[in-house]
Coordinates of C-alpha atoms in Angstrom, one line a residue:
Chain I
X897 CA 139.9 89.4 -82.5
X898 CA 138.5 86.1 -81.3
X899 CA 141.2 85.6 -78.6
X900 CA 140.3 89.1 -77.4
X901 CA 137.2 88.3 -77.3
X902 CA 137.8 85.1 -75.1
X903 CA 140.4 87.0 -73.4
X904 CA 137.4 89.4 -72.2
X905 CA 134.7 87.4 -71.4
X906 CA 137.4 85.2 -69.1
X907 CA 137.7 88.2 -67.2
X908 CA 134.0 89.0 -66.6
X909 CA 133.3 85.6 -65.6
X910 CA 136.2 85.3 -63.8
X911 CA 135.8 88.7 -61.5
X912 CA 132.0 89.6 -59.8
X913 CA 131.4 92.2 -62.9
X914 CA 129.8 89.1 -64.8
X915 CA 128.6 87.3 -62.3
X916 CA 126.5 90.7 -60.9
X917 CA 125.4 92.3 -64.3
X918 CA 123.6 88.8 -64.9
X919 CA 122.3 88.8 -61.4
X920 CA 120.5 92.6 -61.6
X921 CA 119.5 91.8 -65.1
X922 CA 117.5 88.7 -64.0
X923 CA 116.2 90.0 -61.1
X924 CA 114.9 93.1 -62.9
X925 CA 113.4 91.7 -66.1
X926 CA 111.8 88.8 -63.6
X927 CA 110.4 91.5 -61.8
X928 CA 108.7 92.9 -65.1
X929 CA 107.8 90.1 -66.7
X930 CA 105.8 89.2 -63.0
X931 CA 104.0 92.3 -63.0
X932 CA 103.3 93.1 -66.5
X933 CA 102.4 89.1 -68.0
X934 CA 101.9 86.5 -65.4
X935 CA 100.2 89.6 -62.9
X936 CA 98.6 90.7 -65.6
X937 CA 97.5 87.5 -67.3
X938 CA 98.5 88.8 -70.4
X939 CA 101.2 87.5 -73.2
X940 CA 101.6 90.9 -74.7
X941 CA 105.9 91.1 -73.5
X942 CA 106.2 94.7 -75.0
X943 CA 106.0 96.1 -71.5
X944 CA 108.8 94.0 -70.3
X945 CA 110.8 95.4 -73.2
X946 CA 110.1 98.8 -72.7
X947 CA 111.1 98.7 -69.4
X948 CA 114.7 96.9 -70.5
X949 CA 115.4 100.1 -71.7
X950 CA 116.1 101.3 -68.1
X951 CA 117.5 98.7 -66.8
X952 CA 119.9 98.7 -69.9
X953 CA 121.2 102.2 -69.3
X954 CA 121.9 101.1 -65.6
X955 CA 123.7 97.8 -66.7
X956 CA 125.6 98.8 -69.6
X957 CA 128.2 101.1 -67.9
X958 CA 129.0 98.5 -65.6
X959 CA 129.6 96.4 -68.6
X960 CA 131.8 98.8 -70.4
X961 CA 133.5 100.5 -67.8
X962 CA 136.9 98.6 -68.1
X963 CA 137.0 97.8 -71.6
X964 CA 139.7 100.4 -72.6
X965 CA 140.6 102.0 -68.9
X966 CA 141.6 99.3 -67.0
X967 CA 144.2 98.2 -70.2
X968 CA 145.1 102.0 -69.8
X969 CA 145.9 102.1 -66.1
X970 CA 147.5 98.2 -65.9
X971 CA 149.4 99.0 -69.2
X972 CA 148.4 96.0 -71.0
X973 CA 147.4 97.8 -73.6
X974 CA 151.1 97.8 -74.7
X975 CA 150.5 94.2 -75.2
X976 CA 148.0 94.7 -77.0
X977 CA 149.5 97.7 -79.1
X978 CA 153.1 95.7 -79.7
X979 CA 151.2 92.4 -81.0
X980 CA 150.5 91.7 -84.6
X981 CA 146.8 92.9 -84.5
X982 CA 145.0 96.1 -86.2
X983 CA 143.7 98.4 -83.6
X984 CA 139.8 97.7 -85.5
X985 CA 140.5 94.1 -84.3
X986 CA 141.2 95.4 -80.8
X987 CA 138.3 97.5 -80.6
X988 CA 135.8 95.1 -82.3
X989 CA 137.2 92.2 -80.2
X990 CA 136.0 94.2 -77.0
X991 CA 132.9 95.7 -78.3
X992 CA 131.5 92.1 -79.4
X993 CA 133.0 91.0 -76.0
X994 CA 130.2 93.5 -74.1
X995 CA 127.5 92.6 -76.9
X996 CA 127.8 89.0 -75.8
X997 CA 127.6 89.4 -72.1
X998 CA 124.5 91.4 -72.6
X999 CA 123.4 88.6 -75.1
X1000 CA 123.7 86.3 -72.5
X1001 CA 121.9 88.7 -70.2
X1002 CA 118.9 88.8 -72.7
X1003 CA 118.7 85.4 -73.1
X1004 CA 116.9 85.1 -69.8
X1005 CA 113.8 86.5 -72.3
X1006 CA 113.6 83.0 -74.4
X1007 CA 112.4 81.6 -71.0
X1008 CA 109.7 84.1 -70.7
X1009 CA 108.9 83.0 -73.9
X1010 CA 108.6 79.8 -73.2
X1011 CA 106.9 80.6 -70.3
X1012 CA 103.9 82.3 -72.2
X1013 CA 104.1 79.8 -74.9
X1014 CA 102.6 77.4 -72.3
X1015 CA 99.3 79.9 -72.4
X1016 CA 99.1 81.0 -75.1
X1017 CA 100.8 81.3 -78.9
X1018 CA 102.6 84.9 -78.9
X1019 CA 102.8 86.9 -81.5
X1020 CA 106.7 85.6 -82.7
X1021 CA 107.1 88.6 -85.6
X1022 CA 106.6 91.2 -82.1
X1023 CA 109.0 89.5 -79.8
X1024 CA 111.7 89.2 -83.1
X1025 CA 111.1 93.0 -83.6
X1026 CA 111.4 93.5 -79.8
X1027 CA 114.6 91.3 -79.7
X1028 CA 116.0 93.4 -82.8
X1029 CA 115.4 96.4 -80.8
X1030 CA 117.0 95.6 -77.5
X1031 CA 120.1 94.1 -79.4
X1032 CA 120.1 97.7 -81.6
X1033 CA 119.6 100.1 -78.6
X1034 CA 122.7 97.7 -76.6
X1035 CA 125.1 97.7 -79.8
X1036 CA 124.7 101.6 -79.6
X1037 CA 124.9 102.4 -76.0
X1038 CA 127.6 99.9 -75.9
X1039 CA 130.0 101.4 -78.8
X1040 CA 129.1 104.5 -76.6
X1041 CA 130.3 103.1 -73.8
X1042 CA 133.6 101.8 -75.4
X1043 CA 134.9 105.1 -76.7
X1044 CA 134.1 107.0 -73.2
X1045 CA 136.2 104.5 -71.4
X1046 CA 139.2 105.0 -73.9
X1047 CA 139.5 108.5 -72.8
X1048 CA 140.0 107.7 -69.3
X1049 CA 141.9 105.6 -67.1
X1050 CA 139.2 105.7 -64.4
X1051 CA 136.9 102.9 -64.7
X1052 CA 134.0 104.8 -62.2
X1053 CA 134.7 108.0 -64.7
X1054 CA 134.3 105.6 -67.6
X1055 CA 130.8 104.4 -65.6
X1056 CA 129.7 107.8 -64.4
X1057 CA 129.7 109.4 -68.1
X1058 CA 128.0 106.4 -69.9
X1059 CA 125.4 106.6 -67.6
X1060 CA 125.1 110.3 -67.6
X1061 CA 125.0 109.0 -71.7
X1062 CA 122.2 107.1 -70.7
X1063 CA 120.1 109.1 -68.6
X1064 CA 120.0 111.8 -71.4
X1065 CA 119.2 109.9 -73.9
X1066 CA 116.3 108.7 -71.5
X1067 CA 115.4 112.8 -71.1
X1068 CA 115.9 113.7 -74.3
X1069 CA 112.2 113.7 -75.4
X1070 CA 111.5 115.2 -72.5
X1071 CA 114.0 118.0 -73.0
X1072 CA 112.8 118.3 -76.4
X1073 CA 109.9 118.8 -75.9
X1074 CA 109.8 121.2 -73.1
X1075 CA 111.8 123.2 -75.9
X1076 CA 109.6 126.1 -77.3
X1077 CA 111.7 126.6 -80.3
X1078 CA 110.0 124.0 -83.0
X1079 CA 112.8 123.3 -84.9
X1080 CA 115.3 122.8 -82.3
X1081 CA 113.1 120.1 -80.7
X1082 CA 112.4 118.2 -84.0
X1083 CA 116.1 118.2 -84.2
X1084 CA 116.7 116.5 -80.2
X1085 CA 113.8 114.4 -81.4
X1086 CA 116.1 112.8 -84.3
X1087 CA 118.5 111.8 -81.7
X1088 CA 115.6 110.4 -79.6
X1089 CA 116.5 106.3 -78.8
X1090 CA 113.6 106.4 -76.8
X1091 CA 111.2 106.7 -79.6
X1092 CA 112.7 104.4 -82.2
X1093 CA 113.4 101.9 -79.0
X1094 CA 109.2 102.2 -78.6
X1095 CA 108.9 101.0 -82.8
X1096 CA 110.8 98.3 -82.0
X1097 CA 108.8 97.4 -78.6
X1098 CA 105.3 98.1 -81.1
X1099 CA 106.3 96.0 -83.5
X1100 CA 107.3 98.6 -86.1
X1101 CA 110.5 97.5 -87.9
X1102 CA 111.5 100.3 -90.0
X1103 CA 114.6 100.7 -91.8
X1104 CA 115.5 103.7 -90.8
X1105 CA 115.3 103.1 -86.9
X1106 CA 117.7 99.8 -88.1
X1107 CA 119.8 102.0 -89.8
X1108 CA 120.4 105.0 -87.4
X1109 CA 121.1 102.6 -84.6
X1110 CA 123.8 101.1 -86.7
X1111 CA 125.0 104.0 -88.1
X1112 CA 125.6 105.3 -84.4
X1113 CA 127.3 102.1 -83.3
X1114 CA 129.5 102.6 -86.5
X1115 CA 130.2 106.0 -86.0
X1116 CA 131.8 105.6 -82.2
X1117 CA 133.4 102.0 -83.0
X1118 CA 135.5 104.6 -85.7
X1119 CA 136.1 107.3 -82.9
X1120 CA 137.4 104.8 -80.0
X1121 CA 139.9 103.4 -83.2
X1122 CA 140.8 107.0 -83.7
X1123 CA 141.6 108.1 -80.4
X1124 CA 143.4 105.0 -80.0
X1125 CA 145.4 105.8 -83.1
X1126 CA 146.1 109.2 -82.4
X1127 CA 147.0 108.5 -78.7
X1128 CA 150.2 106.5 -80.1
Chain B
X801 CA 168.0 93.6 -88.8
X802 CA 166.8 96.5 -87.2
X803 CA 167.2 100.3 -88.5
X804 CA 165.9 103.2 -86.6
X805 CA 166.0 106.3 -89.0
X806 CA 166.3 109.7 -87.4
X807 CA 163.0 109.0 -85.2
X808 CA 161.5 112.1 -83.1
X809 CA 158.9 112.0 -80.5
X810 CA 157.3 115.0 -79.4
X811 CA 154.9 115.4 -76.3
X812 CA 153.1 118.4 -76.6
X813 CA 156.3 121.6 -76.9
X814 CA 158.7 118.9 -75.1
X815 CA 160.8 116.9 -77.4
X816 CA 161.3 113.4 -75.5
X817 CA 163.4 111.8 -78.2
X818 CA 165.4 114.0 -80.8
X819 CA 166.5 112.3 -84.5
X820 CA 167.5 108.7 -83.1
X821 CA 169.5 106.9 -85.6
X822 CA 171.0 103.8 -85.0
X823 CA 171.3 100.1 -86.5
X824 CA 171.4 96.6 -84.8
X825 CA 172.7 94.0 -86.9
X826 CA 171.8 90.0 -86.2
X827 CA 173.0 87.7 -83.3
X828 CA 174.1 91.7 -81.6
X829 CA 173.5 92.4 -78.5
X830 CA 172.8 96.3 -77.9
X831 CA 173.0 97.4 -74.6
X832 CA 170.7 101.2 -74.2
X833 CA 171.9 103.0 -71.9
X834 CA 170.6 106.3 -69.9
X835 CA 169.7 107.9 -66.8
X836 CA 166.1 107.7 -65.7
X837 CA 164.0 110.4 -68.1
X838 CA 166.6 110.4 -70.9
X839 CA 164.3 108.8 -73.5
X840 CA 165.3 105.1 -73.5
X841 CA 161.2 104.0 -73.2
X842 CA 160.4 106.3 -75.6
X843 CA 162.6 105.2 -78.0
X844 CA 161.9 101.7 -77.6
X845 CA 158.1 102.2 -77.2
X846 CA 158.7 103.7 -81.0
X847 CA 160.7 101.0 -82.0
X848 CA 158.2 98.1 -81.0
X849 CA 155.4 100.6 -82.3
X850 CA 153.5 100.9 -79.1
X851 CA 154.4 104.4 -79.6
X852 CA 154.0 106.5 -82.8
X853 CA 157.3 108.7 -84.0
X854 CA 156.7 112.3 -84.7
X855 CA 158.6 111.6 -87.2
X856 CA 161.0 108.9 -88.6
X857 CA 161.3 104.9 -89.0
X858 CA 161.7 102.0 -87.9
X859 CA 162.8 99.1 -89.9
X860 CA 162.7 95.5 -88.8
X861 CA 163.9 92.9 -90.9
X862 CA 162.8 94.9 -94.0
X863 CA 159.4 95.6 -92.8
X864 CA 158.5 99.3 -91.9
X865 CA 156.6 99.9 -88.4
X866 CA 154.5 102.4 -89.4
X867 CA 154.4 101.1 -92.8
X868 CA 153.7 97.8 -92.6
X869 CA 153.0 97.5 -88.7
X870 CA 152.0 94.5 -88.3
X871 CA 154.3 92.3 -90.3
X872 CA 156.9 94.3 -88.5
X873 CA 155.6 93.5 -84.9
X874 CA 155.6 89.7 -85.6
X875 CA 159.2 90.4 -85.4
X876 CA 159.5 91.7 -82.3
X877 CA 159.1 90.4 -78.9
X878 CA 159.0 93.6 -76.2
X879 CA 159.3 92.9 -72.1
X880 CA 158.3 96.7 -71.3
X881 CA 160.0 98.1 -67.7
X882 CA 156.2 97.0 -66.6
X883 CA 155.6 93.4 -67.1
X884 CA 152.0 94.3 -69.7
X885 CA 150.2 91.1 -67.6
X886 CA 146.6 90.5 -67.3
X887 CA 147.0 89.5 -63.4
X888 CA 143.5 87.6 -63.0
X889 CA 144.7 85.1 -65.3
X890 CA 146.6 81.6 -65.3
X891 CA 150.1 81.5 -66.6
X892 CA 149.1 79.4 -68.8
X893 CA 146.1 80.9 -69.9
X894 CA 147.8 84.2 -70.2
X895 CA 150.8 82.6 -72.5
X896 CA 148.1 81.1 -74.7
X897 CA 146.2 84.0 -75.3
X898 CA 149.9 85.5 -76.0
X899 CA 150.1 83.3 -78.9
X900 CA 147.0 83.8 -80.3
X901 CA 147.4 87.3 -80.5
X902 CA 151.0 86.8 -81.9
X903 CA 149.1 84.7 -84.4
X904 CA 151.5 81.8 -83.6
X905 CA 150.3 78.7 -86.2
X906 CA 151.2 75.7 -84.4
X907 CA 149.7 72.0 -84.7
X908 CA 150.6 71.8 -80.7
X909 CA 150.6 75.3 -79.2
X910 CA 150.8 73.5 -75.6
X911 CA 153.7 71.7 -75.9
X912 CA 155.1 75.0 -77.5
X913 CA 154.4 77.0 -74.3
X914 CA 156.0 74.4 -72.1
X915 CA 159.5 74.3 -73.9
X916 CA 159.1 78.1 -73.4
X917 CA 158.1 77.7 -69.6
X918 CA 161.2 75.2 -69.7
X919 CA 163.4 77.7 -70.9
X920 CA 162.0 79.9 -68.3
X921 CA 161.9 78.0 -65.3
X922 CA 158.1 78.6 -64.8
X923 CA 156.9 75.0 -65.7
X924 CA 156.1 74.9 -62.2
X925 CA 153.8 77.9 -62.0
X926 CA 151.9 77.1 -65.0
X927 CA 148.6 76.9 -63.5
X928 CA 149.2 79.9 -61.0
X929 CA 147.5 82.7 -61.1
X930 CA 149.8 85.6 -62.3
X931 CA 148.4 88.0 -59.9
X932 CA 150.0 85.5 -56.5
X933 CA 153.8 85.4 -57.9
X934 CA 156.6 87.1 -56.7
X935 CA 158.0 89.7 -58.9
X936 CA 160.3 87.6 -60.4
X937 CA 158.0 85.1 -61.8
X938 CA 156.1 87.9 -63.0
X939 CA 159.2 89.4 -65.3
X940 CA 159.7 85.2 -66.2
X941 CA 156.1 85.4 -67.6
X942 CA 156.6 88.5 -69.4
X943 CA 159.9 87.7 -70.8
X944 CA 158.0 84.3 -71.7
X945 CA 155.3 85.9 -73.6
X946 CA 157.9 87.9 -75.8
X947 CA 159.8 84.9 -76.7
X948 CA 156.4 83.8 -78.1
X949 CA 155.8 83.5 -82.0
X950 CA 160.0 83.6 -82.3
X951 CA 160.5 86.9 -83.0
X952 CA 164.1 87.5 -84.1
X953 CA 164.2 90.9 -82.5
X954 CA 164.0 91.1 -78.1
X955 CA 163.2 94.1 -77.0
X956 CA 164.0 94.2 -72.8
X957 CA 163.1 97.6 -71.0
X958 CA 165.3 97.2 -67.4
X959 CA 164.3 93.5 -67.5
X960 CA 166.8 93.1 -63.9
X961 CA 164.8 96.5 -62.0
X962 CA 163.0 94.8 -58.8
X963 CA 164.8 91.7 -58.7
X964 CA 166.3 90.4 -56.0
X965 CA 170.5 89.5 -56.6
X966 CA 169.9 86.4 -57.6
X967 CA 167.0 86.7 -60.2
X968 CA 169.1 89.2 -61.8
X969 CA 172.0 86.8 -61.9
X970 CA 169.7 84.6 -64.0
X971 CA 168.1 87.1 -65.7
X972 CA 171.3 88.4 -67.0
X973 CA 172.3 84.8 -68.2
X974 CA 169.7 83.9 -69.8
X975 CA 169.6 87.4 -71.5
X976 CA 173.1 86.2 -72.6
X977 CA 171.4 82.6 -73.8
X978 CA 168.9 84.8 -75.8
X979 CA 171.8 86.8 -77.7
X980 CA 172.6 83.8 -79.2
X981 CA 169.9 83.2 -81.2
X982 CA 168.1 86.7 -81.2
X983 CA 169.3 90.0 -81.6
X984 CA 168.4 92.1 -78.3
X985 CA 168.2 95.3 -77.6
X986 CA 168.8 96.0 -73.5
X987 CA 167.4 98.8 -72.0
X988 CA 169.5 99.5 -68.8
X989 CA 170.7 102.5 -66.2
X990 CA 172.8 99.8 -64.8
X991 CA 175.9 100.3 -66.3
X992 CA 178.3 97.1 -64.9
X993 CA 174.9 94.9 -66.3
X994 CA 175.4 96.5 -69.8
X995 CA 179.0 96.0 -69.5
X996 CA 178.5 92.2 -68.7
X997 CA 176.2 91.0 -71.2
X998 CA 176.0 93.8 -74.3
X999 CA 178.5 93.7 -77.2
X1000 CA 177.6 97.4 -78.1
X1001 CA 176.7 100.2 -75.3
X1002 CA 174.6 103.0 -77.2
X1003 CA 174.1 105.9 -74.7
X1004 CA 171.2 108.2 -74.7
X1005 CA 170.9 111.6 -72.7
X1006 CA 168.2 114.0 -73.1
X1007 CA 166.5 112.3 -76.0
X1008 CA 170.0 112.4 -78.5
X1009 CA 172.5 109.2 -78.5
X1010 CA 175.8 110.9 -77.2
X1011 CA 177.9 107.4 -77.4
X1012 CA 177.6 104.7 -80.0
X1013 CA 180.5 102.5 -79.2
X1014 CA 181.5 98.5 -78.6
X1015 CA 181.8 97.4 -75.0
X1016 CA 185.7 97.0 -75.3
X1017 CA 186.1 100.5 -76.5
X1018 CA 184.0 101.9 -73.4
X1019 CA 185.9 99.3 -70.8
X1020 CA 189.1 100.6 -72.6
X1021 CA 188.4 104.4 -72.2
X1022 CA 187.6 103.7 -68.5
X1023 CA 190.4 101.4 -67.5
X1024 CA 192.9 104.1 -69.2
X1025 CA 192.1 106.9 -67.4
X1026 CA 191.7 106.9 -63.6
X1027 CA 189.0 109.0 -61.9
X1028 CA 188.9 110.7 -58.9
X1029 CA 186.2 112.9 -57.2
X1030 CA 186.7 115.7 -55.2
X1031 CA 184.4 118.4 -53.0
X1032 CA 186.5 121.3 -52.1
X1033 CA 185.4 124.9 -51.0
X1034 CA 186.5 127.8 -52.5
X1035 CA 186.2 130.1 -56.0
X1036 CA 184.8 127.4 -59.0
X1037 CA 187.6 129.3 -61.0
X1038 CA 190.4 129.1 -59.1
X1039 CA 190.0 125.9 -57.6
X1040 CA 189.6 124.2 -61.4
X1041 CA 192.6 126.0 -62.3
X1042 CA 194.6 124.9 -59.7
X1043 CA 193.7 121.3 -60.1
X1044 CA 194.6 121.5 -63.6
X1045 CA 197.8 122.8 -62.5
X1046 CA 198.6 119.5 -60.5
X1047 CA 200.7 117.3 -61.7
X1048 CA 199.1 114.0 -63.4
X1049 CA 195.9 115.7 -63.6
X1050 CA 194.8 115.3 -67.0
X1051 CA 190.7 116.7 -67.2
X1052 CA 189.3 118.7 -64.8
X1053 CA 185.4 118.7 -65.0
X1054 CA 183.1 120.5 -62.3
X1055 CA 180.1 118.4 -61.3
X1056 CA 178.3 121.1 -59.5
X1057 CA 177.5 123.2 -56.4
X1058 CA 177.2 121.0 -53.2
X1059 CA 176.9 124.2 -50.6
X1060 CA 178.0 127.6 -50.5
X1061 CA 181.3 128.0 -52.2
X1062 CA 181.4 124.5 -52.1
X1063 CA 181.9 122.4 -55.4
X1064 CA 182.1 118.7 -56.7
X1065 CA 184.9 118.1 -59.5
X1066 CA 185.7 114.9 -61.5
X1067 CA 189.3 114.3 -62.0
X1068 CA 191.0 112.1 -64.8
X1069 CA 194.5 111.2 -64.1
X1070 CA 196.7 109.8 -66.8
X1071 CA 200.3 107.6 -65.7
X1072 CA 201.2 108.3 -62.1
X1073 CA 199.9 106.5 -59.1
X1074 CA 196.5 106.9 -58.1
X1075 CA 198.2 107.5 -54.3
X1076 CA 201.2 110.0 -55.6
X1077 CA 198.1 112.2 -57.6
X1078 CA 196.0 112.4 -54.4
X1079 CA 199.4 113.6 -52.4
X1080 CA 199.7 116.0 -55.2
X1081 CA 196.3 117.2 -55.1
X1082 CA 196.4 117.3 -50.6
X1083 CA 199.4 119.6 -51.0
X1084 CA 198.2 121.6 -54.1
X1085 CA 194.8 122.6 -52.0
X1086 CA 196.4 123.2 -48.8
X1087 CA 199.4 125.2 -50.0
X1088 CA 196.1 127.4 -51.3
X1089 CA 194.2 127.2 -48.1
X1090 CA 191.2 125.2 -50.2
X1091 CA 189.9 123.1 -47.4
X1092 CA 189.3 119.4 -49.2
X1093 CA 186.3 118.2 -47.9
X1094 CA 186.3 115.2 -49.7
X1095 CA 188.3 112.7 -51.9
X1096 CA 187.6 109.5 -53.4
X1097 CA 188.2 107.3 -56.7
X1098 CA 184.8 107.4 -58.4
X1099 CA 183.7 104.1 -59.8
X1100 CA 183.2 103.6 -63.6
X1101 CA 179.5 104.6 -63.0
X1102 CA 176.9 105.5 -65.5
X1103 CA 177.8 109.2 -64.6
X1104 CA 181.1 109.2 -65.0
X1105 CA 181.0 107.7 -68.4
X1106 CA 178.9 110.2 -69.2
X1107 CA 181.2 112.7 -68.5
X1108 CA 183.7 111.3 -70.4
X1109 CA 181.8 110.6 -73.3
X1110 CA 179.9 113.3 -73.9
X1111 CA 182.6 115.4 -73.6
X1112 CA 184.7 113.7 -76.3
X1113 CA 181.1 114.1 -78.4
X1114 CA 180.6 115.9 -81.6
X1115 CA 178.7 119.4 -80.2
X1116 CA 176.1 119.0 -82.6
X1117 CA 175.2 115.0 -81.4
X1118 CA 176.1 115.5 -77.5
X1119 CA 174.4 118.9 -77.6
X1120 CA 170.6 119.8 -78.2

């Protein structure tokens, strides 16, 4: 699993990909954090979180796009698939792969941090709830990410559909509630990342927000091993 | 060392690979022979378990591939037709994230690599990146990474295809180097490379083995009986049962329709001359008023050894 994860983030760092997804994410969140602190004069970061969310669901795809396609379409999956490793290893090595180059992406918020922490004291137990968040709502959209681009061999299908992903789940309480029908809209409003994203940015760390976003990352890290397995 | 019991593969309502049995024992050197689409990937993509069987097994060494897949696979080294190469990398780089996916437990994993790059010849290109070497390199790299972890089993899918005469000169002998310590299994359509490095030719056609035989016994069955090919127009019928007629003639197979009224036959001829039986054949078709359109000896290819084995075959093996 390791070497597959070294393997991985070699080849981000080694193409643009990397290089570019660090690029928009910095540019973006320094954007935000202008506006909504130092503009604003205030230490209060939960807008600059919020607004991740968007820029997340932009990044991500970029992120995961080649993960399982591009072993697919170069066939070095049959490396992969004729070496002594489980195909959890595999898929783990490469969803952990993603997870760190958005990790490294985040990072960029410590210096804001710091930033405000020359102003002012912030409130630490909001940021660590706000960091929770953004890590729970990547791990998801990620493993969502992964399985989508083991179905295809296109990389820009791969992209496309995780991003359509995204952009739903960004709609869904808006589709909900536009949705006359009560229970149907309390139903889309259990799927809703949006809202449990906004406890996270408030502060609010509830179980149950921690343990749906796992659960979902669980969940499709099982269905990219499956399809693997039942592709062989 | 290696069993494969009755394996299947099925695609959808197409069976690609129908109850393959065979066994390779240690130190062999099995040459797999087929024409393009007859199963031979398949079979071997089952075998090093990129590939699941419908049904079936695969044995190496006592470990099970679907059982136990992954003590099986550290027994096997595969070169797929493909080269599987991550091209943005280093040589290097590439053979040592080989190794640590083969889970190779070495104190000095570099000094591993280069007596493998020696072997190889790509010491040189170590630090190149895979994606800038010619196509021969490339298979070098790939042969290099299943050499990795010493797997006593080689898989090679048409290691020679896209090499230049001499890479596959090389290739060929240091396949034959390889046979001594490993046992290989050669994946081939090239039936004089088979012949030259394989102790053991195992045919496949249409997903079923129709030969299982040693290299001797196929170069014995060619050398015996000479082969000659013919196009002649006129009837299928008549013409067949005039060749057969001819003296010397001993088999008389009709390879198909080249035109209208116009048909290909493969001859076998037993103890006359080669030149006497093509007299006899002239003089047969022209007393007839067949025009011969063409005559030539065929070479011992793939085709022709097809012909002749499958025809000597069991019904129930050589026949789906």
């Amino acid at each position: 699993m390791f070497a597959i994860i070294k393997r991985e983030l070699l080849s981000y760092f080694s193409s643009a990909v990397g290089y570019v997804v660090l690029f928009i994410f910095f540019l973006f969140s320094g954007f935000y954090f202008y506006a909504t602190c130092l503009m604003a004069n205030s230490a209060d970061m939960s807008y600059v979180f919020s607004n991740l969310f968007t820029v997340l669901i932009f990044l991500v795809p970029i992120v995961t796009m080649r993960l399982m396609s591009e072993e697919k379409k170069q066939k070095t999956d049959q490396l992969l698939f004729t070496s002594p490793v489980s195909l959890t290893s595999i898929v783990l090595g490469k969803y952990l792969s993603a997870m760190l180059v958005v990790s490294i992406c985040c990072s960029v918020v410590l210096v804001y941090i710091t930033i405000v922490s020359f102003f002012t004291v912030p409130n630490f137990g909001n940021l660590l709830g706000n960091i929770f968040g953004v890590f729970l709502f990547t791990g998801a959209f990620i493993a969502v990410g992964l399985f989508l681009s083991s179905i295809t061999e296109n990389q820009i299908i791969a992209a496309i559909s995780t991003f359509t992903v995204g952009v739903f789940v960004l709609l869904l309480d808006t589709i909900a509630k536009s949705i006359p029908l009560a229970s149907l809209s309390k139903a889309l409003l259990a799927f809703s990342f949006m809202q449990r994203y906004s406890d996270f940015t408030s502060g609010i760390l509830s179980l149950e927000n921690v343990l749906f976003f796992v659960s979902f990352i669980f969940v499709f890290l099982f269905l990219t091993v499956r399809l693997l397995a039942k592709r062989k | 060392m290696i069993e494969v019991k009755k394996i299947s593969k099925t695609y959808g309502s197409k069976k690609a690979v129908t109850e393959v049995s065979f066994s390779v024992k240690q130190g062999e050197i099995l040459g797999f022979l087929g024409v393009n689409g007859a199963g031979k990937s398949t079979t071997l993509n089952m075998i090093t378990g990129y590939v699941c069987p419908s049904s079936g097994d695969v044995v190496v060494d006592g470990d099970s591939v679907i059982e136990d897949p992954l003590k099986a696979k550290k027994k096997i080294g595969y070169l797929p037709e493909l080269p599987s190469l991550y091209l943005d990398m280093t040589v290097l780089s590439y053979l040592k994230f080989c190794c640590d996916i083969k889970k190779v437990k070495l104190k000095n994993k570099l000094d591993y690599i280069n007596d493998v790059c020696k072997k190889l010849d790509i010491l040189d290109v170590q630090k190149r990146i895979i994606k800038n070497l010619s196509k021969g390199y490339k298979q070098r790299v790939g042969l290099a990474a299943a050499l990795l972890g010493e797997p006593r089993v080689i898989v090679l899918d048409e290691p020679s295809v896209g090499l230049d005469p001499r890479q596959v000169v090389e290739m060929r002998a240091l396949i034959k180097e390889l046979g001594k310590k490993h046992t290989v299994i050669l994946s081939s359509h090239i039936l004089s490379e088979v012949q030259e490095i394989c102790s053991r030719i195992l045919i496949i056609n249409n997903g079923v083995i129709v030969a299982d035989e040693s290299t001797e016994n196929v170069v014995q069955k060619l050398s015996s009986k000479g082969q000659i090919s013919l196009k002649v127009e006129g009837p299928n019928e008549k013409v067949s049962n005039l060749l057969e007629s001819v003296e010397g003639i001993c088999e008389v197979t009709t390879k198909g329709n080249a035109g209208e009224n116009i048909f290909e036959y493969n001859l076998s001829f037993g103890n006359l001359p080669e030149l006497q039986v093509r007299k006899n054949i002239f003089f047969a078709l022209s007393k007839n008023r067949f025009p011969l359109l063409e005559i030539c000896a065929s070479d011992s290819s793939l085709e022709s050894l097809f012909l002749m084995l499958t025809s000597n075959a069991p019904k129930g093996r050589a026949q789906r």
